[in-house]
Coordinates of C-alpha atoms and ligand atoms in Angstrom, one line a residue:
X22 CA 5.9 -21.8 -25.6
X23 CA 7.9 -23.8 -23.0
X24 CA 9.6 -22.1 -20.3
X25 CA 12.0 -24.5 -19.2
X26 CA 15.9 -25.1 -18.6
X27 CA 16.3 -25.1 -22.3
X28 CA 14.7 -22.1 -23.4
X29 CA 16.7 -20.0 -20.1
X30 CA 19.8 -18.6 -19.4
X31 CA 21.1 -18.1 -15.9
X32 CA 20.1 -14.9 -14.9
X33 CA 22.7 -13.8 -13.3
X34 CA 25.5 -15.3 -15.5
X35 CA 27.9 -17.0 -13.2
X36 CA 26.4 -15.4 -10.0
X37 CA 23.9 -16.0 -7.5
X38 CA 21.9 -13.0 -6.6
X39 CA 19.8 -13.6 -3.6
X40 CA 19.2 -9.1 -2.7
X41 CA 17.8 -6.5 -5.3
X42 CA 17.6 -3.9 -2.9
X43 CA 17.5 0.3 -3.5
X44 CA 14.8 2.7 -3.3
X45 CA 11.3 2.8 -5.1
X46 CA 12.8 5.8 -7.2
X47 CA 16.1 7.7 -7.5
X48 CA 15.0 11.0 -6.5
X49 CA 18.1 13.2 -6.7
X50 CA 22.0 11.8 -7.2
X51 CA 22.7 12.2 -3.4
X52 CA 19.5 10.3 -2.1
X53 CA 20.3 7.1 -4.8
X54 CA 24.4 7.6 -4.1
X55 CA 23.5 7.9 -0.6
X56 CA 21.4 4.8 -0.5
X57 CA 23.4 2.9 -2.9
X58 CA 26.9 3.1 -1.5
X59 CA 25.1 1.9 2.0
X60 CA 23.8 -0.7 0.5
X61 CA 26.7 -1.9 -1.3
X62 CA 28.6 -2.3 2.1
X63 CA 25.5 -4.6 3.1
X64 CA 26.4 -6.7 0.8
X65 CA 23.6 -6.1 -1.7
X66 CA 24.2 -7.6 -5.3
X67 CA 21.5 -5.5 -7.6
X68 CA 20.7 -2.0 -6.8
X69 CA 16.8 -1.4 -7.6
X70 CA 15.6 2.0 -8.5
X71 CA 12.8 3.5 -10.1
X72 CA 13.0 6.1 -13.1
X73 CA 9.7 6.3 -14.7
X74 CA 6.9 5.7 -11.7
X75 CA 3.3 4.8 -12.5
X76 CA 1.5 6.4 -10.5
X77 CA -2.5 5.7 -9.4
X78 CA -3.3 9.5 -9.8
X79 CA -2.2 12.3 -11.4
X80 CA 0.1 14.8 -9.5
X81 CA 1.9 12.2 -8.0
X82 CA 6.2 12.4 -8.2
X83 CA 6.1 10.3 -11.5
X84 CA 10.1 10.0 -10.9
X85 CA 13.0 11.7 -12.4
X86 CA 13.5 10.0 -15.6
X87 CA 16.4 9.8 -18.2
X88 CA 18.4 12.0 -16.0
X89 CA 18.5 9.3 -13.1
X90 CA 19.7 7.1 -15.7
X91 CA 23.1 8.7 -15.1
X92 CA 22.7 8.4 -11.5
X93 CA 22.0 4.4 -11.8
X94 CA 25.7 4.0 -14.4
X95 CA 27.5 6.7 -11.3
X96 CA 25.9 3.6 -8.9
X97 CA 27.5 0.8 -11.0
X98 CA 30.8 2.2 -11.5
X99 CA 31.2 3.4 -7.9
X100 CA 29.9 0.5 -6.3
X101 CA 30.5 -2.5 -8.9
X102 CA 26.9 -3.6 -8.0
X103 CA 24.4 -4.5 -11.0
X104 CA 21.7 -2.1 -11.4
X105 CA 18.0 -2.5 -12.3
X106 CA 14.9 -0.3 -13.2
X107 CA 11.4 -0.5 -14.1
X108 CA 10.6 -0.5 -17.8
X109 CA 6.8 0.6 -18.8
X110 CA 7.6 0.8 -23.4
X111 CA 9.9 0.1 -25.8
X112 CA 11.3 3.8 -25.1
X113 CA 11.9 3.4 -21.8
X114 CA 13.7 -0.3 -22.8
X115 CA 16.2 1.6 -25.4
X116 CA 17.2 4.2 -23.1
X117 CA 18.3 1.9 -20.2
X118 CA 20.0 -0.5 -23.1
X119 CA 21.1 2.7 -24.2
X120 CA 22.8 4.1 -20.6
X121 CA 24.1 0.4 -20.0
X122 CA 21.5 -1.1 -17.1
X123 CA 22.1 -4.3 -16.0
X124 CA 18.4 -5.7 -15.1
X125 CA 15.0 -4.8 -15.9
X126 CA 11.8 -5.5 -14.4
X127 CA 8.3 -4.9 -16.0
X128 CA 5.6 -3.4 -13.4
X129 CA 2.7 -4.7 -12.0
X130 CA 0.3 -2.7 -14.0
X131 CA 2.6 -3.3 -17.2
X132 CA 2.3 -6.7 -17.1
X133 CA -1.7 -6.7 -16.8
X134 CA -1.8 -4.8 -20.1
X135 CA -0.9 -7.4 -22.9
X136 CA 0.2 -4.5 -25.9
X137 CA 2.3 -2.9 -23.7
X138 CA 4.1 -6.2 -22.6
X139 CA 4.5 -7.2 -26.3
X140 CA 5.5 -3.4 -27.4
X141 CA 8.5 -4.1 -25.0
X142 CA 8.9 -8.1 -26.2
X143 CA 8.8 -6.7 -30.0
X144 CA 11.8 -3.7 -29.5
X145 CA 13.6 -7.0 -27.7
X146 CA 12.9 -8.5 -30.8
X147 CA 14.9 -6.1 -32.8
X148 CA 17.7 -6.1 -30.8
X149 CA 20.8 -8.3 -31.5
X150 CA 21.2 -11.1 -30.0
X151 CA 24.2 -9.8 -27.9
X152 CA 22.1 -6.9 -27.0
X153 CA 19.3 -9.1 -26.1
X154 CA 21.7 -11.2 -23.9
X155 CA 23.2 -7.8 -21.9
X156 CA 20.0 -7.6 -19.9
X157 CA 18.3 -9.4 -17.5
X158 CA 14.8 -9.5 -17.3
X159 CA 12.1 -9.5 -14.4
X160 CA 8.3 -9.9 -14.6
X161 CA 6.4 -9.1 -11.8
X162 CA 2.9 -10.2 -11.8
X163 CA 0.4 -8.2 -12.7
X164 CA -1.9 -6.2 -10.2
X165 CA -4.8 -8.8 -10.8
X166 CA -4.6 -12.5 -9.6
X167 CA -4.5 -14.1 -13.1
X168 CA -1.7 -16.3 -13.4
X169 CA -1.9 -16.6 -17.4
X170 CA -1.8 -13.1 -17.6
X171 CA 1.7 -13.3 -15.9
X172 CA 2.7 -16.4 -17.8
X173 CA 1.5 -15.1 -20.7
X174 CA 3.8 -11.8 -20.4
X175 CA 6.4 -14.2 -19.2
X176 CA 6.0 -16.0 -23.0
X177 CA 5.9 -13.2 -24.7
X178 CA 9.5 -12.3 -23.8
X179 CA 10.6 -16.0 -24.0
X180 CA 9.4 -16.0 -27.7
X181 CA 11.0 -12.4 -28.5
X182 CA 14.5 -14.2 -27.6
X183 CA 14.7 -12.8 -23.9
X184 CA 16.4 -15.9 -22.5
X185 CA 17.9 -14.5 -19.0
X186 CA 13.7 -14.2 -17.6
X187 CA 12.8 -14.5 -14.1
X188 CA 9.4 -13.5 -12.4
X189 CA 8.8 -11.5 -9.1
X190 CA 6.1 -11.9 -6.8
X191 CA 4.6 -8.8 -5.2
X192 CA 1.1 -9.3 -4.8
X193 CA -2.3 -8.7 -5.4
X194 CA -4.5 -5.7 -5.2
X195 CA -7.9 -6.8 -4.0
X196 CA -11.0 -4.8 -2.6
X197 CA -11.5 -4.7 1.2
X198 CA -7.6 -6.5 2.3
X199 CA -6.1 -4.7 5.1
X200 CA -3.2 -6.1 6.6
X201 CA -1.2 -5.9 3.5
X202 CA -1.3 -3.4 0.5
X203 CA -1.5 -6.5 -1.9
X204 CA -2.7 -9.6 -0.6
X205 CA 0.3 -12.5 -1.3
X206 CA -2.0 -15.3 -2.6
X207 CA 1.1 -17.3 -2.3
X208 CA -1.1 -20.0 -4.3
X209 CA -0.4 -18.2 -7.1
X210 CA 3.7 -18.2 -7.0
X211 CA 3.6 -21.7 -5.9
X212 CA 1.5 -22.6 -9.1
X213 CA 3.9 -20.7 -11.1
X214 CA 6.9 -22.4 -9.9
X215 CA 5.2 -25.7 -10.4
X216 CA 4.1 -24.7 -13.9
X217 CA 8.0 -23.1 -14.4
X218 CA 10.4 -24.7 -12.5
X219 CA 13.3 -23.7 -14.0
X220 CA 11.9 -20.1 -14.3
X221 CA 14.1 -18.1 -11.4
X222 CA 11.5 -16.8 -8.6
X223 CA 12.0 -13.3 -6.1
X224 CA 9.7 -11.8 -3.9
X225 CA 9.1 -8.6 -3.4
X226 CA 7.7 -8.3 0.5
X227 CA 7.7 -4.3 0.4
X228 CA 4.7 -4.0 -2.3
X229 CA 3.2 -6.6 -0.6
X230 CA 3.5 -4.9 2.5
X231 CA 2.8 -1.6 2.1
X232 CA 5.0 -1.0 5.6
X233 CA 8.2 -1.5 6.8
X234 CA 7.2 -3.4 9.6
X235 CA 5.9 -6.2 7.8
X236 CA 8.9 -6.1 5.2
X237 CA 11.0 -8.6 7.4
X238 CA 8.5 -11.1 8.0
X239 CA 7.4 -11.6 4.1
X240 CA 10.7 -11.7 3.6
X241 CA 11.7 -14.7 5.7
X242 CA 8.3 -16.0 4.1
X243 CA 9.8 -16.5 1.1
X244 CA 13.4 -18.0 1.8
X245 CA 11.3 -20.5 3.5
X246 CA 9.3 -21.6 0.8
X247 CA 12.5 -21.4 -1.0
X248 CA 12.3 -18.6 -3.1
X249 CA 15.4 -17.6 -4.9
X250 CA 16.0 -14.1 -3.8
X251 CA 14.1 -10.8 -2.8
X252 CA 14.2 -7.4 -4.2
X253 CA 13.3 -5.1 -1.2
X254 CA 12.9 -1.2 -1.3
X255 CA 15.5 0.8 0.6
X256 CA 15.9 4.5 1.3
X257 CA 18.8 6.0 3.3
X258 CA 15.5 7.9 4.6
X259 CA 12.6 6.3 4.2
X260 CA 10.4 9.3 6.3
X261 CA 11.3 11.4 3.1
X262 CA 10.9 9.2 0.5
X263 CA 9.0 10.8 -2.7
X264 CA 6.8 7.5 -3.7
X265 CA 6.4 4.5 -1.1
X266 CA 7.4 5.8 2.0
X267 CA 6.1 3.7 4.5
X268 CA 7.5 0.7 3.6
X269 CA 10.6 1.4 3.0
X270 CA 13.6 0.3 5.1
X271 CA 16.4 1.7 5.6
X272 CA 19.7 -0.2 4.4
X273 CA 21.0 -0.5 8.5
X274 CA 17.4 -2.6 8.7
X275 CA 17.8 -4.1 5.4
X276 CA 21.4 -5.2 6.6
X277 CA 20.0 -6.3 10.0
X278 CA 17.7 -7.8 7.6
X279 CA 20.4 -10.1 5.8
X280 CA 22.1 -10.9 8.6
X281 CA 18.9 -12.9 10.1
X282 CA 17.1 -14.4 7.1
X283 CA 17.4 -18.1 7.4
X284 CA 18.0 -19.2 4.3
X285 CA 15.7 -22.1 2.9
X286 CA 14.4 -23.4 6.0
X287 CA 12.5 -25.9 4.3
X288 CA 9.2 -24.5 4.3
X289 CA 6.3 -26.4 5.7
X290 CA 4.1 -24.7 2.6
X291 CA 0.8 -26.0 4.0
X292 CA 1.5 -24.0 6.8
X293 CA 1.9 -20.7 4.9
X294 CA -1.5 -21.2 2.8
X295 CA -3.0 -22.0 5.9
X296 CA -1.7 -18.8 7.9
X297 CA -2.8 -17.2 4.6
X298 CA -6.5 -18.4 4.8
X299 CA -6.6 -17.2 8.5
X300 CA -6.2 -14.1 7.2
X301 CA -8.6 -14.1 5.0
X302 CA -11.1 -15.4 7.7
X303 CA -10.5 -12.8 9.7
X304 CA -10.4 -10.1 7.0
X305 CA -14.1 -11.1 6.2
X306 CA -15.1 -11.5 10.1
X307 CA -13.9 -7.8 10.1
X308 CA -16.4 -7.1 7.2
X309 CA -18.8 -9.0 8.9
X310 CA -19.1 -6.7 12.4
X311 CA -19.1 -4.2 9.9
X312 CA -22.5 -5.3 7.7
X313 CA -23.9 -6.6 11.3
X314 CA -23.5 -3.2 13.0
X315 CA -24.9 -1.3 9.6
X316 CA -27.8 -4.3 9.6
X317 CA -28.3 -3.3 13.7
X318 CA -28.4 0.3 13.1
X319 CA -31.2 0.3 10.1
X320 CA -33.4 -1.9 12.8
X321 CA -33.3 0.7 15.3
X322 CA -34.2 3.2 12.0
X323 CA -37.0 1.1 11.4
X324 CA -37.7 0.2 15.0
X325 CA -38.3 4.2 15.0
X326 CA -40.4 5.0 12.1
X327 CA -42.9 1.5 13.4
X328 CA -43.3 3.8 16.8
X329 CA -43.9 7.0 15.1
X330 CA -46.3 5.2 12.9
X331 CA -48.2 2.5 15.6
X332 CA -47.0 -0.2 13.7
X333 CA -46.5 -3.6 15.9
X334 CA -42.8 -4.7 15.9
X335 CA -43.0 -8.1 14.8
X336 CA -44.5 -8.6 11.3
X337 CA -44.8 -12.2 11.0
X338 CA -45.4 -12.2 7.0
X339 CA -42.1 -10.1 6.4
X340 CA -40.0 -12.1 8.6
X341 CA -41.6 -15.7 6.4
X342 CA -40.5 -13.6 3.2
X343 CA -37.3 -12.9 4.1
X344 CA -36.4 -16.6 5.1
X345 CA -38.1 -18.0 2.2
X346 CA -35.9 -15.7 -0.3
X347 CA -32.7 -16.5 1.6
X348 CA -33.4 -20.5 1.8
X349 CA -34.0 -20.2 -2.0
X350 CA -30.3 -19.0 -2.3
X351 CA -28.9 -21.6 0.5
X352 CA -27.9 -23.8 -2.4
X353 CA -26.3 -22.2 -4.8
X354 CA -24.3 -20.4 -2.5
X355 CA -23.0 -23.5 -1.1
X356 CA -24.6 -23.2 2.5
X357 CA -26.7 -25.9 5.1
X358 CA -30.0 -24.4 4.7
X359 CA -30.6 -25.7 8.6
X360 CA -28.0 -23.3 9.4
X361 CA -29.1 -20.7 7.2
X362 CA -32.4 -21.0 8.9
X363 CA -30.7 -20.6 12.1
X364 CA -28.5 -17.7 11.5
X365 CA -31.3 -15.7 10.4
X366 CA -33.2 -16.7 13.4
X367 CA -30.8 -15.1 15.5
X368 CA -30.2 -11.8 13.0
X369 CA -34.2 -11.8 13.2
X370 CA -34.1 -11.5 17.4
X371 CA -31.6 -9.3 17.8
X372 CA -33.2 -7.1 15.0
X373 CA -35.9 -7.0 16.9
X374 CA -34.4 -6.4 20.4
X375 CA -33.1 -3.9 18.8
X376 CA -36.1 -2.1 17.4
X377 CA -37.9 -2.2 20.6
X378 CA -34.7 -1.2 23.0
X379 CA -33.5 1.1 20.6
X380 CA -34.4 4.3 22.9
X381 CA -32.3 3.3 26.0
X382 CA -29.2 3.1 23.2
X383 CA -26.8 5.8 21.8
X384 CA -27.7 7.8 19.3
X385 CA -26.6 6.1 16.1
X386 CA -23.5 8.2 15.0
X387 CA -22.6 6.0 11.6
Ligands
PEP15 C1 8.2 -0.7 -7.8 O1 8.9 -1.7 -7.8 O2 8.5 0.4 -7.3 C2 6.8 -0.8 -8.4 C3 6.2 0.3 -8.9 O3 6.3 -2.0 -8.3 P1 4.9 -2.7 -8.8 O4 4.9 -2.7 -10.3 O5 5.1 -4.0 -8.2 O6 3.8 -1.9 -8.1
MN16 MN1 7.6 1.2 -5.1

């Protein structure tokens, strides 16, 4: 399956839509005509809000459902902006085409489940044509970093007859990343847009971010490497918001926001990878105080126990062990084994500093 300029339709029709902006769900009709007409006088194109909300556990606000349908056609015909919502099945998919929505987009954790992504392709299948053609459609990746999984979700629609497709980049979840609640990978979306170039690209900085302050700063990340729009979450108060709180903005920021994007300054991408993979270095030096400190406090345990027991410190045969299984894995795992040798060298004399000083240290309070 090719997804090229043949096999696409402008997304937008005639227009260019650079801002999907509106809260992570409609919670009542005042909050989403609240946000919505604010955001309308910013300028925004596509008003975003979530009906059905997956949530990570249970009890969660799962949002309003088929009611806040209604509240998304009030938005439209109020406002005249376009107006989009998460679709998770082939229900959820009929009652939007049912209640006249404009866009759809297909979650994170739809897109990483294959049957649900071809449920939804298959009741696009069935439609007409026309019908088919009424919607646009918007696939984010999915919560793991495979980009055939998101290319493959991508084809499934193209080969159901979905022709007005675009993807959305929000991110990653990944064990142990910190400074944003999905790591960008922005390999990834730049590997998609060389694999698709005619396939329309947004970001989505607020799931990446996970807070507002960040929002504005992914944002400009994107128009610089030339992204074709963003779709940002918005709450006329984002302190209250049921789902997402912290990073959501509210539409004076977002509008603040639009007013100081810099629009495709040609981005230097090397530059962005490489800010990327300082990150990451200092994501895992972070880890690696952290396994150094736990490593030094288990030497003063054993430090302990040698005392209690008479045992001399050093034990010459352990330490030779201990190097000897670490040098065996130097090669696979890519590293010198001079330095390996080296660093654990180091470890070893500290360890042992450790063991024999640990009484004029705190008490250990991990
Ligand atoms: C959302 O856009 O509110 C949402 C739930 O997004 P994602 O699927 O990216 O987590
Ligand atoms: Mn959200």
């Amino acid at each position: 399956m090719n997804i090229d300029s043949r096999s696409l339709e402008p997304l937008w029709g005639e227009r260019q839509v650079r801002i999907l902006a509106g809260p992570c769900s409609a919670e009542s009709r005042e909050q989403t005509m609240a946000t919505a007409l604010a955001l309308a006088e910013a300028g925004v194109q596509v008003f975003r809000a979530g009906v059905w909300k997956p949530r990570t556990k249970p009890g969660g606000f799962e949002g309003m459902g088929e009611p806040a349908l209604r509240w998304l056609r009030e938005v439209k015909r109020r406002t005249g902006m376009a107006v989009a919502t998460e679709v998770a099945s082939a229900a959820h998919l009929r009652l939007c085409m049912h209640a006249g929505i404009d866009a759809v987009w297909l979650g994170a954790r739809t897109v990483a489940n294959p049957f649900a992504v071809q449920e939804i392709a298959d009741a696009f299948a069935a439609m007409s044509p026309e019908a088919r053609d009424s919607v646009a459609v918007m696939v984010k990746n999915p919560v793991n970093p495979d980009i055939e999984l998101w290319i493959g979700a991508i084809e499934r629609l193209l080969a159901a007859g979905v022709r007005r497709l675009a993807a959305i980049h929000r991110g990653f979840s990944s064990y142990g990343e910190r400074y944003y609640r999905n790591a960008p990978m922005w390999r990834i979306p730049i590997e998609l847009h060389r694999r698709c170039p005619a396939l329309p690209l947004y970001c989505d900085p607020s799931h990446i971010a996970g807070r507002s302050s960040l929002v504005g700063p992914l944002a400009q990340t994107a128009m610089d490497m030339e992204f074709d729009g963003l779709i940002i979450e918005c709450h006329c108060n984002p302190g209250l918001a049921l789902s997402d709180s912290a990073q959501q903005i509210t539409p004076a920021a977002l509008a603040g926001l639009i007013n100081t994007l810099r629009a495709n300054r040609r981005a230097n991408t090397g530059d962005i990878v490489l800010e990327e993979c300082r990150r990451a270095i200092d994501s895992i030096d972070d880890e690696l105080m952290e396994l150094l400190a736990r490593r030094m406090q288990v030497a003063r345990e054993i430090g302990r126990i040698k005392t209690e027991n008479a045992m001399p410190v050093v034990q010459p045969q352990r330490y030779r062990q201990l190097i000897e299984k670490r040098l065996a894995e130097a090669d696979r795992l890519r590293l010198d084994p001079a330095f390996v040798r080296q660093f654990l060298a180091v470890l070893h004399e500290e360890s042992v500093r450790q063991q024999i000083e640990r009484d004029s240290s705190h008490t250990d309070n991990f």
